[in-house]
Amino acid sequence: MSIIELQQLTKTYGSARGIKNLSFRVEEGEIFGFIGPNGAGKSTTIRTLLGLIYPTSGSAKIFGKDILLHGQEIKKEIGYLPSEVFYYDNMKVKDLLHYSASFYKKDCTKRMNELAALLELDVNKKIDDLSLGNKKKVGIVQGLLHEPRLIILDEPTSGLDPLMQQRFFELLLEENKKGSTILFSSHILSEVQRLCHRVAIIKEGELVSLEKMSTLKANNYKRFKLEASTAVEESSFAIEGVTELVIRDKEVSFMYKGNLNAILRVIASIEIANLWIEEPDLEEIFMHYYEKEA
Amino acid sequence: MNMYKHELSAYRKSLFGWISALVGISILMMSMFPTFSKDAGAFVALLSNMPDAVLAAMGIHMETITSVLGFYGYIFVYILLGGAIQAMLLGTTILSKEVRDKTADFLLTKPVTRQAIVSSKLLAALTSLAVTNIIYMAAACLITALVSESAFSLKLLILATLPLFFVQLIFFATGLLVSVIWPKMRTVLPVSLGVVFAFFLIGALGATTGDDKLRLLTPFKYFDTSYIVEHSSYESLYLFITIAWVILATALSYIIYMKRDVHAV
């Protein structure tokens, strides 16, 4: 069963922001990456799923239940970590965590203490006095303490130091192993690359691409860089599949998608001094998606 | 229930502040009554030199000002003003605070309905107002008994003080409605003070012109102490308006809040 299912989900605001006819599914047990630059509609999608804002048209289901009709029931099993952390004035960390736990009809104390210990969070401090990174930890603990079936993260790592980021990712992987599905929205691609099984790329509110991480990385694109012994004609690379061609003197670089034999024949016809063929990282693929259609 | 408790404890500090302020004002002003009543004749002579419009605007009724209940009615205007500010602030704050402090994301992603959120907050706010009124009522009865040299009707005093709760309900509901209609309101204090003082001034103005239409516009004049003292009851039209407005504004607030998009700030 799909954990999340979007059908033609649309949310328009007065301005240009919003999402248009977004449809995709997140399957049980997945870590699903949701990427796009700021303002692409990631948060809009997530806020719609959580019932913070209402869709203009289309529908969405979580755990097979309609988000508008069964919001309360669905949220029992969702853990949400917003990009900006909230805090109530004058509350201690443990008061907030207990308050958060009080919404779920089960005892969360044990898990809460485990998480706080793991993230080295001092629960006796006032939230007002915490640094951004520590506030973020409060957000993580309150989002995970009820051991949710679906974890929704909206750009979760800002403010965490690299060590904590590492621990947080390990925590997510652990939760995932225990069976939680994770929707991970981010514009930091290396994070997504490390964690996610599948990735949806969203641009100006529309789905640009939805692929397995492995497909996205391995099959599609290769980055070529070569150094020729003599000057190179731009026309030699005018074959299908070559993009982002840059020729600087004897140095050539480009992205290639297609039959490798075809491009190797082109390269073979040139006297080359050096050659690199690399897997592009997600960042490059991502830029590629955006530049292509810009 | 957890939200109700949380809300109550969040208001605790300001609640004690407001109660102390209201009780403080009444003690301060009522303690002047013995001096006032001793020289009542001189005061009345002095006051009668003032233009009628000024007396009306200040809520002074020559016939009753020298009795302890009449005097209480005069100072009660200011208690009402304070209570109205407290209630209006509470009304504008309870829902909009969540948005400003970004805690709306926290609350609305918990397994609760928006209806339950509004109800818990309403209940907590009503509890605060009820506590304010009970304590103030007790204090008012006590201080009046202490300063009054002659006997007075406790029933009338209670009848004259109850409007504090009614007026607070009006302003609370109004504040609630304002905050859901205008969710981007950054600062609730100037808005709340502005609205309350505007109505207060309309009331003072209405009193000088004796215009009944103006009276409809200002909740401060719905429960006239001299009328209550004279008739031992409230004017049913204004009681009805109060109930109708409180129900209407609260219902509208519920509906609007249910349907509203809560945006990231």
Coordinates of C-alpha atoms in Angstrom, one line a residue:
Chain A
M1 CA 0.0 0.0 0.0
S2 CA 1.2 3.5 -0.7
I3 CA 1.9 5.5 2.4
I4 CA 1.4 8.8 0.6
E5 CA -0.6 9.2 -2.5
L6 CA -1.0 12.6 -4.2
Q7 CA -3.5 13.0 -7.0
Q8 CA -3.4 16.1 -9.1
L9 CA -2.9 18.0 -5.9
T10 CA -3.0 21.7 -6.6
K11 CA -2.7 24.7 -4.4
T12 CA -2.7 28.2 -5.8
Y13 CA -2.0 31.3 -3.9
G14 CA -2.7 34.8 -5.2
S15 CA 0.9 35.1 -6.3
A16 CA 2.8 32.7 -8.5
R17 CA 3.7 30.3 -5.7
G18 CA 2.0 27.0 -5.2
I19 CA 1.8 23.6 -6.7
K20 CA 0.2 22.4 -9.9
N21 CA -1.3 19.0 -10.5
L22 CA 1.2 17.2 -8.4
S23 CA 0.8 13.4 -8.5
F24 CA 3.1 10.8 -7.0
R25 CA 3.2 8.0 -4.5
V26 CA 5.5 7.2 -1.6
E27 CA 5.6 3.5 -0.8
E28 CA 5.8 1.9 2.6
G29 CA 9.4 1.6 3.9
E30 CA 10.8 4.2 1.5
I31 CA 13.0 7.1 2.2
F32 CA 11.6 9.5 -0.3
G33 CA 13.6 12.6 -1.3
F34 CA 11.7 15.7 -2.3
I35 CA 14.0 18.2 -3.8
G36 CA 13.9 21.6 -5.4
P37 CA 15.1 25.1 -4.8
N38 CA 13.5 27.4 -2.3
G39 CA 10.0 28.4 -3.4
A40 CA 9.6 25.4 -5.7
G41 CA 6.6 24.2 -3.7
K42 CA 8.1 21.6 -1.3
S43 CA 6.8 23.2 1.8
T44 CA 3.4 23.9 0.2
T45 CA 3.1 20.2 -0.6
I46 CA 4.0 19.2 2.9
R47 CA 1.8 21.7 4.6
T48 CA -1.1 20.6 2.5
L49 CA -0.5 17.0 3.4
L50 CA -0.4 17.9 7.1
G51 CA -3.7 19.9 6.8
L52 CA -2.1 23.2 7.7
I53 CA -3.3 24.6 4.4
Y54 CA -6.1 23.3 2.2
P55 CA -5.7 22.2 -1.5
T56 CA -7.3 24.2 -4.2
S57 CA -8.1 21.0 -6.1
G58 CA -7.0 17.4 -6.3
S59 CA -6.7 15.1 -3.4
A60 CA -4.1 13.3 -1.3
K61 CA -4.2 10.2 0.9
I62 CA -2.0 9.1 3.7
F63 CA -2.1 5.5 4.9
G64 CA -4.9 5.2 2.3
K65 CA -7.1 7.8 4.1
D66 CA -8.1 11.1 2.7
I67 CA -6.1 13.9 4.3
L68 CA -9.1 16.2 4.6
L69 CA -11.5 13.7 6.0
H70 CA -9.2 11.8 8.4
G71 CA -6.6 14.4 9.3
Q72 CA -6.8 13.7 13.0
E73 CA -6.5 10.0 12.6
I74 CA -3.7 10.2 10.1
K75 CA -1.6 12.5 12.3
K76 CA -1.5 10.0 15.1
E77 CA 1.1 8.2 13.1
I78 CA 3.0 11.1 11.6
G79 CA 6.0 12.8 13.0
Y80 CA 6.7 16.2 11.6
L81 CA 9.8 18.3 11.8
P82 CA 9.4 21.8 10.3
S83 CA 12.3 23.8 8.9
E84 CA 11.8 26.5 11.4
V85 CA 11.4 25.3 15.0
F86 CA 8.7 26.6 17.2
Y87 CA 8.9 27.2 20.8
Y88 CA 6.5 28.3 23.6
D89 CA 7.7 31.0 25.8
N90 CA 9.1 30.1 29.1
M91 CA 8.9 26.4 28.7
K92 CA 11.5 23.9 29.6
V93 CA 12.6 21.4 27.0
K94 CA 11.1 18.5 29.0
D95 CA 7.8 20.4 29.5
L96 CA 7.5 20.9 25.8
L97 CA 8.4 17.2 25.1
H98 CA 5.8 16.0 27.6
Y99 CA 3.3 18.3 26.2
S100 CA 4.0 16.9 22.7
A101 CA 3.8 13.4 24.0
S102 CA 0.5 14.1 25.7
F103 CA -1.2 14.2 22.3
Y104 CA -0.4 10.6 21.6
K105 CA -2.3 7.9 23.5
K106 CA 0.8 6.0 24.5
D107 CA 3.7 6.3 26.9
C108 CA 6.5 8.0 25.0
T109 CA 8.8 8.7 28.0
K110 CA 11.3 6.0 27.3
R111 CA 11.7 6.8 23.6
M112 CA 11.9 10.5 24.5
N113 CA 14.7 10.0 27.0
E114 CA 16.6 7.8 24.5
L115 CA 16.4 10.4 21.8
A116 CA 17.4 13.2 24.1
A117 CA 20.4 11.2 25.3
L118 CA 21.4 10.3 21.7
L119 CA 21.3 13.9 20.6
E120 CA 22.9 15.2 23.8
L121 CA 20.0 17.4 24.5
D122 CA 19.7 18.9 28.0
V123 CA 16.0 18.6 28.8
N124 CA 16.2 20.8 31.9
K125 CA 17.0 24.0 30.0
K126 CA 14.5 26.6 28.9
I127 CA 13.9 26.5 25.2
D128 CA 14.4 30.3 25.0
D129 CA 18.0 29.8 26.1
L130 CA 18.8 27.2 23.5
S131 CA 21.0 27.8 20.4
L132 CA 19.4 27.2 17.0
G133 CA 21.0 23.8 16.8
N134 CA 19.7 22.7 20.1
K135 CA 16.2 24.0 19.3
K136 CA 16.4 21.9 16.2
K137 CA 17.1 18.9 18.4
V138 CA 14.0 19.6 20.4
G139 CA 12.2 19.5 17.1
I140 CA 13.7 16.2 16.2
V141 CA 12.8 14.6 19.5
Q142 CA 9.2 15.9 19.6
G143 CA 8.8 14.6 16.0
L144 CA 10.1 11.1 16.7
L145 CA 9.1 10.4 20.3
H146 CA 5.9 8.6 19.4
E147 CA 7.6 6.3 17.0
P148 CA 5.6 7.5 14.0
R149 CA 4.9 5.3 10.9
L150 CA 5.5 8.3 8.6
I151 CA 8.2 10.9 9.3
I152 CA 7.9 14.1 7.4
L153 CA 11.0 16.3 7.4
D154 CA 11.0 19.8 5.9
E155 CA 14.7 20.8 5.4
P156 CA 15.6 19.4 8.7
T157 CA 19.3 19.8 9.1
S158 CA 19.9 23.5 9.1
G159 CA 21.6 24.5 12.3
L160 CA 22.9 21.1 13.2
D161 CA 26.6 20.7 13.3
P162 CA 28.1 17.9 11.1
L163 CA 28.4 15.5 14.0
M164 CA 24.8 15.9 15.0
Q165 CA 23.7 15.8 11.4
Q166 CA 25.5 12.4 11.1
R167 CA 23.8 11.2 14.2
F168 CA 20.4 12.4 13.0
F169 CA 20.8 10.6 9.7
E170 CA 21.8 7.4 11.5
L171 CA 18.7 7.8 13.6
L172 CA 16.6 8.2 10.5
L173 CA 18.1 5.2 8.9
E174 CA 17.4 3.2 12.1
E175 CA 13.8 4.4 12.1
N176 CA 13.5 3.4 8.5
K177 CA 14.9 0.0 9.2
K178 CA 12.2 -0.4 11.9
G179 CA 9.6 0.2 9.3
S180 CA 9.0 4.0 9.2
T181 CA 8.5 5.6 5.9
I182 CA 10.3 9.0 5.5
L183 CA 9.5 11.9 3.3
F184 CA 12.6 14.1 3.2
S185 CA 12.4 17.5 1.7
S186 CA 15.6 19.4 1.1
H187 CA 17.5 21.6 -1.2
I188 CA 20.8 20.2 0.1
L189 CA 21.3 17.5 -2.4
S190 CA 24.2 15.6 -0.7
E191 CA 21.8 14.8 2.2
V192 CA 19.2 13.4 -0.1
Q193 CA 21.9 11.5 -2.0
R194 CA 23.0 9.8 1.1
L195 CA 19.7 8.8 2.4
C196 CA 17.0 8.5 -0.1
H197 CA 15.8 5.6 -2.2
R198 CA 13.8 7.6 -4.6
V199 CA 13.7 11.2 -5.5
A200 CA 11.1 13.6 -6.8
I201 CA 12.4 16.8 -8.3
I202 CA 10.0 19.7 -8.2
K203 CA 10.2 22.9 -10.0
E204 CA 7.9 25.9 -9.9
G205 CA 5.2 23.7 -8.4
E206 CA 5.4 20.9 -10.9
L207 CA 7.0 17.5 -10.8
V208 CA 10.0 17.5 -13.1
S209 CA 11.2 14.0 -12.5
L210 CA 10.7 11.1 -10.2
E211 CA 13.3 8.4 -10.2
K212 CA 15.1 5.9 -8.2
M213 CA 18.3 7.3 -6.7
S214 CA 20.3 4.6 -8.4
T215 CA 18.7 5.4 -11.8
L216 CA 19.2 9.0 -11.4
K217 CA 22.8 8.6 -10.5
A218 CA 24.0 5.7 -12.6
N219 CA 22.1 5.3 -15.8
N220 CA 21.3 8.7 -17.0
Y221 CA 24.2 11.0 -17.0
K222 CA 27.9 10.9 -17.1
R223 CA 30.2 13.8 -16.8
F224 CA 33.0 13.8 -19.4
K225 CA 36.1 15.8 -19.1
L226 CA 39.0 15.4 -21.5
E227 CA 42.2 17.1 -22.4
A228 CA 43.1 17.0 -26.1
S229 CA 46.6 17.3 -27.6
T230 CA 45.4 19.7 -30.3
A231 CA 42.7 22.3 -30.5
V232 CA 39.2 20.8 -30.6
E233 CA 36.3 21.7 -32.9
E234 CA 33.0 22.3 -31.2
S235 CA 31.3 20.6 -34.1
S236 CA 32.8 17.3 -33.2
F237 CA 30.6 17.1 -30.2
A238 CA 27.4 17.9 -31.9
I239 CA 25.8 14.6 -31.3
E240 CA 22.6 13.9 -29.4
G241 CA 22.9 13.5 -25.7
V242 CA 25.6 16.1 -25.1
T243 CA 24.8 19.0 -23.0
E244 CA 26.6 21.7 -21.1
L245 CA 29.4 21.5 -23.5
V246 CA 32.3 23.7 -22.5
I247 CA 35.5 23.9 -24.6
R248 CA 38.3 26.0 -23.2
D249 CA 41.4 25.7 -25.4
K250 CA 42.2 22.0 -25.3
E251 CA 40.0 21.2 -22.4
V252 CA 36.5 19.9 -23.0
S253 CA 33.8 19.1 -20.5
F254 CA 30.2 18.1 -21.0
M255 CA 27.4 15.9 -19.6
Y256 CA 26.3 13.0 -21.7
K257 CA 23.2 10.8 -21.7
G258 CA 22.8 8.1 -24.2
N259 CA 24.7 5.3 -25.9
L260 CA 28.3 5.3 -24.6
N261 CA 29.7 3.8 -27.8
A262 CA 28.6 6.8 -29.8
I263 CA 30.3 9.3 -27.6
L264 CA 33.4 7.1 -27.3
R265 CA 33.7 7.0 -31.1
V266 CA 33.7 10.8 -31.1
I267 CA 36.4 10.9 -28.4
A268 CA 38.5 8.2 -30.2
S269 CA 38.7 10.4 -33.2
I270 CA 40.4 13.1 -31.2
E271 CA 44.0 12.9 -30.1
I272 CA 43.6 13.0 -26.3
A273 CA 46.0 13.5 -23.5
N274 CA 43.7 12.7 -20.6
L275 CA 40.2 11.6 -20.0
W276 CA 37.8 11.5 -17.0
I277 CA 34.4 9.9 -17.0
E278 CA 32.5 10.6 -13.7
E279 CA 29.2 9.8 -12.2
P280 CA 27.7 13.2 -11.7
D281 CA 26.6 13.9 -8.2
L282 CA 23.0 14.8 -7.5
E283 CA 23.8 18.4 -7.5
E284 CA 24.9 18.3 -11.1
I285 CA 21.9 16.3 -12.2
F286 CA 19.7 18.8 -10.3
M287 CA 21.3 21.8 -11.9
H288 CA 20.9 20.1 -15.2
Y289 CA 17.2 19.7 -14.7
Y290 CA 16.8 23.3 -13.8
E291 CA 19.1 24.7 -16.5
K292 CA 17.6 22.6 -19.2
E293 CA 14.2 24.1 -18.8
A294 CA 15.1 27.5 -17.7
Chain B
M1 CA -7.6 18.4 28.3
N2 CA -3.8 18.7 27.8
M3 CA -4.3 21.7 25.6
Y4 CA -6.6 23.3 28.1
K5 CA -4.1 22.8 30.9
H6 CA -1.3 24.1 28.8
E7 CA -3.2 27.2 27.8
L8 CA -4.3 27.9 31.4
S9 CA -0.8 27.8 32.6
A10 CA 0.3 30.0 29.8
Y11 CA -2.1 32.8 30.9
R12 CA -1.4 32.3 34.6
K13 CA 1.0 35.2 35.0
S14 CA -0.9 37.8 33.1
L15 CA -4.1 36.7 34.8
F16 CA -2.7 37.4 38.2
G17 CA -1.5 40.8 36.9
W18 CA -4.9 41.7 35.7
I19 CA -6.7 40.6 38.8
S20 CA -4.3 42.6 41.0
A21 CA -4.8 45.6 38.8
L22 CA -8.6 45.4 38.9
V23 CA -8.8 44.7 42.6
G24 CA -6.1 47.4 43.2
I25 CA -8.1 50.1 41.3
S26 CA -11.3 49.3 43.2
I27 CA -9.6 49.3 46.6
L28 CA -7.8 52.6 45.8
M29 CA -10.9 54.4 44.6
M30 CA -13.4 52.9 47.0
S31 CA -11.1 53.9 49.9
M32 CA -11.8 57.5 48.9
F33 CA -15.5 57.0 49.6
P34 CA -15.4 57.8 53.4
T35 CA -13.7 61.1 52.8
F36 CA -16.0 61.8 49.9
S37 CA -19.2 61.0 51.8
K38 CA -18.1 63.1 54.7
D39 CA -17.9 66.2 52.5
A40 CA -20.6 65.0 50.2
G41 CA -22.5 68.3 50.3
A42 CA -19.4 70.3 49.2
F43 CA -18.7 67.8 46.5
V44 CA -22.2 67.9 45.1
A45 CA -22.1 71.7 45.1
L46 CA -18.8 71.6 43.3
L47 CA -20.0 69.1 40.8
S48 CA -23.2 70.9 40.1
N49 CA -21.2 73.8 38.8
M50 CA -19.9 71.6 36.0
P51 CA -21.6 71.4 32.7
D52 CA -24.1 68.5 32.4
A53 CA -22.3 67.2 29.4
V54 CA -19.0 66.8 31.3
L55 CA -20.8 65.0 34.2
A56 CA -22.5 62.7 31.7
A57 CA -19.3 61.9 29.9
M58 CA -17.6 61.0 33.2
G59 CA -20.6 58.9 34.1
I60 CA -21.5 60.9 37.2
H61 CA -25.1 60.9 38.2
M62 CA -25.9 63.6 40.7
E63 CA -28.8 61.8 42.3
T64 CA -26.8 58.7 43.3
I65 CA -23.2 59.7 43.5
T66 CA -23.3 60.2 47.3
S67 CA -24.6 56.7 48.0
V68 CA -22.1 53.9 48.2
L69 CA -23.5 52.1 45.2
G70 CA -23.7 55.3 43.2
F71 CA -20.1 55.9 44.0
Y72 CA -19.3 52.3 43.1
G73 CA -21.1 52.8 39.8
Y74 CA -18.9 55.7 39.0
I75 CA -15.6 53.9 39.6
F76 CA -16.9 50.7 38.0
V77 CA -16.7 52.5 34.6
Y78 CA -12.9 52.3 35.0
I79 CA -13.0 48.7 36.1
L80 CA -15.0 47.9 33.0
L81 CA -12.4 49.6 30.9
G82 CA -9.6 47.6 32.4
G83 CA -11.6 44.4 32.2
A84 CA -12.4 45.0 28.6
I85 CA -8.8 45.5 27.7
Q86 CA -7.9 42.2 29.5
A87 CA -10.6 40.3 27.6
M88 CA -9.9 41.9 24.2
L89 CA -6.2 41.1 24.6
L90 CA -7.0 37.5 25.6
G91 CA -9.3 37.2 22.6
T92 CA -6.9 38.6 20.0
T93 CA -4.0 36.6 21.5
I94 CA -5.1 33.1 22.0
L95 CA -5.2 32.1 18.3
S96 CA -2.9 34.6 16.7
K97 CA -0.1 33.9 19.2
E98 CA 0.4 30.4 17.8
V99 CA 1.0 31.9 14.4
R100 CA 3.4 34.6 15.6
D101 CA 5.5 32.2 17.7
K102 CA 5.4 29.5 14.9
T103 CA 3.8 27.1 17.4
A104 CA 0.8 26.7 15.1
D105 CA 2.9 24.2 13.1
F106 CA 3.5 22.2 16.3
L107 CA -0.1 22.2 17.4
L108 CA -1.8 21.6 14.0
T109 CA 0.4 18.7 13.1
K110 CA -0.7 16.9 16.3
P111 CA -3.6 14.4 16.1
V112 CA -6.2 17.0 17.1
T113 CA -8.9 18.7 15.2
R114 CA -8.9 22.5 14.7
Q115 CA -12.2 22.5 16.5
A116 CA -10.7 20.9 19.5
I117 CA -7.9 23.5 19.5
V118 CA -10.3 26.4 19.4
S119 CA -12.5 24.8 22.1
S120 CA -9.6 24.2 24.4
K121 CA -8.4 27.7 24.0
L122 CA -11.8 29.2 24.5
L123 CA -12.4 27.2 27.6
A124 CA -9.1 28.2 29.1
A125 CA -9.8 31.8 28.3
L126 CA -13.3 31.6 29.7
T127 CA -11.8 30.0 32.8
S128 CA -9.4 32.9 33.2
L129 CA -12.2 35.5 32.8
A130 CA -14.4 33.6 35.3
V131 CA -11.6 33.5 37.8
T132 CA -11.0 37.2 37.3
N133 CA -14.7 37.9 38.0
I134 CA -15.0 35.7 41.0
I135 CA -12.0 37.2 42.7
Y136 CA -12.9 40.7 41.7
M137 CA -16.5 40.2 42.9
A138 CA -15.4 39.0 46.3
A139 CA -12.9 41.9 46.6
A140 CA -15.6 44.4 45.6
C141 CA -18.1 43.1 48.1
L142 CA -15.5 43.2 50.8
I143 CA -14.2 46.7 50.2
T144 CA -17.6 48.1 49.8
A145 CA -18.7 46.6 53.1
L146 CA -15.6 48.1 54.7
V147 CA -16.0 51.7 53.4
S148 CA -19.8 51.9 53.6
E149 CA -21.1 53.4 56.8
S150 CA -24.7 52.6 56.2
A151 CA -26.2 49.4 55.0
F152 CA -26.4 48.6 51.3
S153 CA -27.9 45.9 49.2
L154 CA -25.4 43.1 48.5
K155 CA -27.7 41.8 45.8
L156 CA -27.6 45.1 44.0
L157 CA -23.8 45.3 44.3
I158 CA -23.5 41.8 42.7
L159 CA -26.0 42.7 40.0
A160 CA -24.0 45.9 39.3
T161 CA -20.7 44.0 39.2
L162 CA -21.8 41.0 37.0
P163 CA -21.7 43.2 33.9
L164 CA -17.9 43.1 34.1
F165 CA -18.2 39.5 32.9
F166 CA -20.7 40.3 30.2
V167 CA -18.6 43.2 28.8
Q168 CA -15.5 41.0 29.0
L169 CA -17.3 38.3 27.0
I170 CA -18.3 40.9 24.4
F171 CA -14.7 42.1 24.0
F172 CA -13.2 38.6 24.2
A173 CA -15.4 37.4 21.3
T174 CA -14.7 40.6 19.4
G175 CA -11.0 40.1 19.9
L176 CA -11.2 36.5 18.8
L177 CA -13.1 37.5 15.6
V178 CA -10.6 40.2 14.8
S179 CA -7.7 37.8 15.2
V180 CA -9.1 35.2 12.8
I181 CA -10.2 37.8 10.2
W182 CA -6.8 39.5 10.4
P183 CA -4.4 36.7 11.0
K184 CA -1.3 38.6 10.0
M185 CA -1.7 41.1 12.8
R186 CA 1.8 41.5 14.2
T187 CA 1.1 43.3 17.4
V188 CA -2.2 42.7 19.3
L189 CA -1.6 45.4 22.0
P190 CA -2.2 48.5 19.9
V191 CA -5.1 47.0 18.1
S192 CA -6.8 45.8 21.3
L193 CA -6.2 49.1 23.1
G194 CA -7.4 51.0 20.1
V195 CA -10.6 49.1 19.8
V196 CA -11.4 49.2 23.5
F197 CA -10.7 53.0 23.8
A198 CA -12.6 53.8 20.7
F199 CA -15.7 52.1 22.2
F200 CA -15.1 53.7 25.5
L201 CA -14.9 57.2 23.9
I202 CA -18.1 56.5 21.8
G203 CA -19.7 55.6 25.1
A204 CA -18.6 58.9 26.7
L205 CA -19.7 60.8 23.7
G206 CA -23.0 59.0 23.6
A207 CA -23.6 59.9 27.2
T208 CA -23.2 63.6 26.6
T209 CA -25.6 63.7 23.6
G210 CA -28.0 61.2 25.2
D211 CA -28.2 59.4 21.8
D212 CA -29.6 55.9 22.1
K213 CA -28.2 54.9 18.7
L214 CA -24.7 55.6 20.0
R215 CA -25.4 53.6 23.0
L216 CA -26.0 50.5 20.9
L217 CA -22.5 50.9 19.6
T218 CA -20.8 50.8 22.9
P219 CA -20.9 47.8 25.2
F220 CA -19.7 50.0 28.0
K221 CA -23.1 51.5 28.2
Y222 CA -25.1 48.3 27.9
F223 CA -25.3 47.8 31.6
D224 CA -26.0 51.1 33.2
T225 CA -25.3 51.0 37.0
S226 CA -27.9 53.6 37.9
Y227 CA -30.5 51.6 35.9
I228 CA -29.5 48.4 37.6
V229 CA -29.6 50.0 41.1
E230 CA -33.0 51.5 40.4
H231 CA -34.7 48.5 38.8
S232 CA -32.7 45.5 40.2
S233 CA -32.5 44.1 36.7
Y234 CA -30.8 44.6 33.4
E235 CA -32.2 46.1 30.2
S236 CA -33.3 43.1 28.3
L237 CA -32.6 44.6 24.9
Y238 CA -28.9 45.0 25.8
L239 CA -28.7 41.7 27.5
F240 CA -30.0 40.1 24.3
I241 CA -27.5 42.1 22.1
T242 CA -24.7 40.9 24.3
I243 CA -25.7 37.2 24.1
A244 CA -26.3 37.4 20.4
W245 CA -23.0 39.1 19.6
V246 CA -21.0 36.8 21.7
I247 CA -22.5 33.7 20.1
L248 CA -22.3 35.2 16.6
A249 CA -18.7 36.3 16.9
T250 CA -17.6 33.0 18.4
A251 CA -19.3 30.9 15.8
L252 CA -17.8 33.0 13.0
S253 CA -14.4 32.7 14.6
Y254 CA -14.8 28.9 14.6
I255 CA -15.9 28.8 11.0
I256 CA -13.1 31.0 9.8
Y257 CA -10.4 29.3 11.7
M258 CA -11.5 25.9 10.5
K259 CA -11.1 26.9 6.9
R260 CA -8.0 29.0 7.2
D261 CA -4.7 28.2 5.6
V262 CA -1.9 28.4 8.2
H263 CA 1.1 29.6 6.3
A264 CA 4.7 29.3 7.3
V265 CA 5.9 32.6 8.6

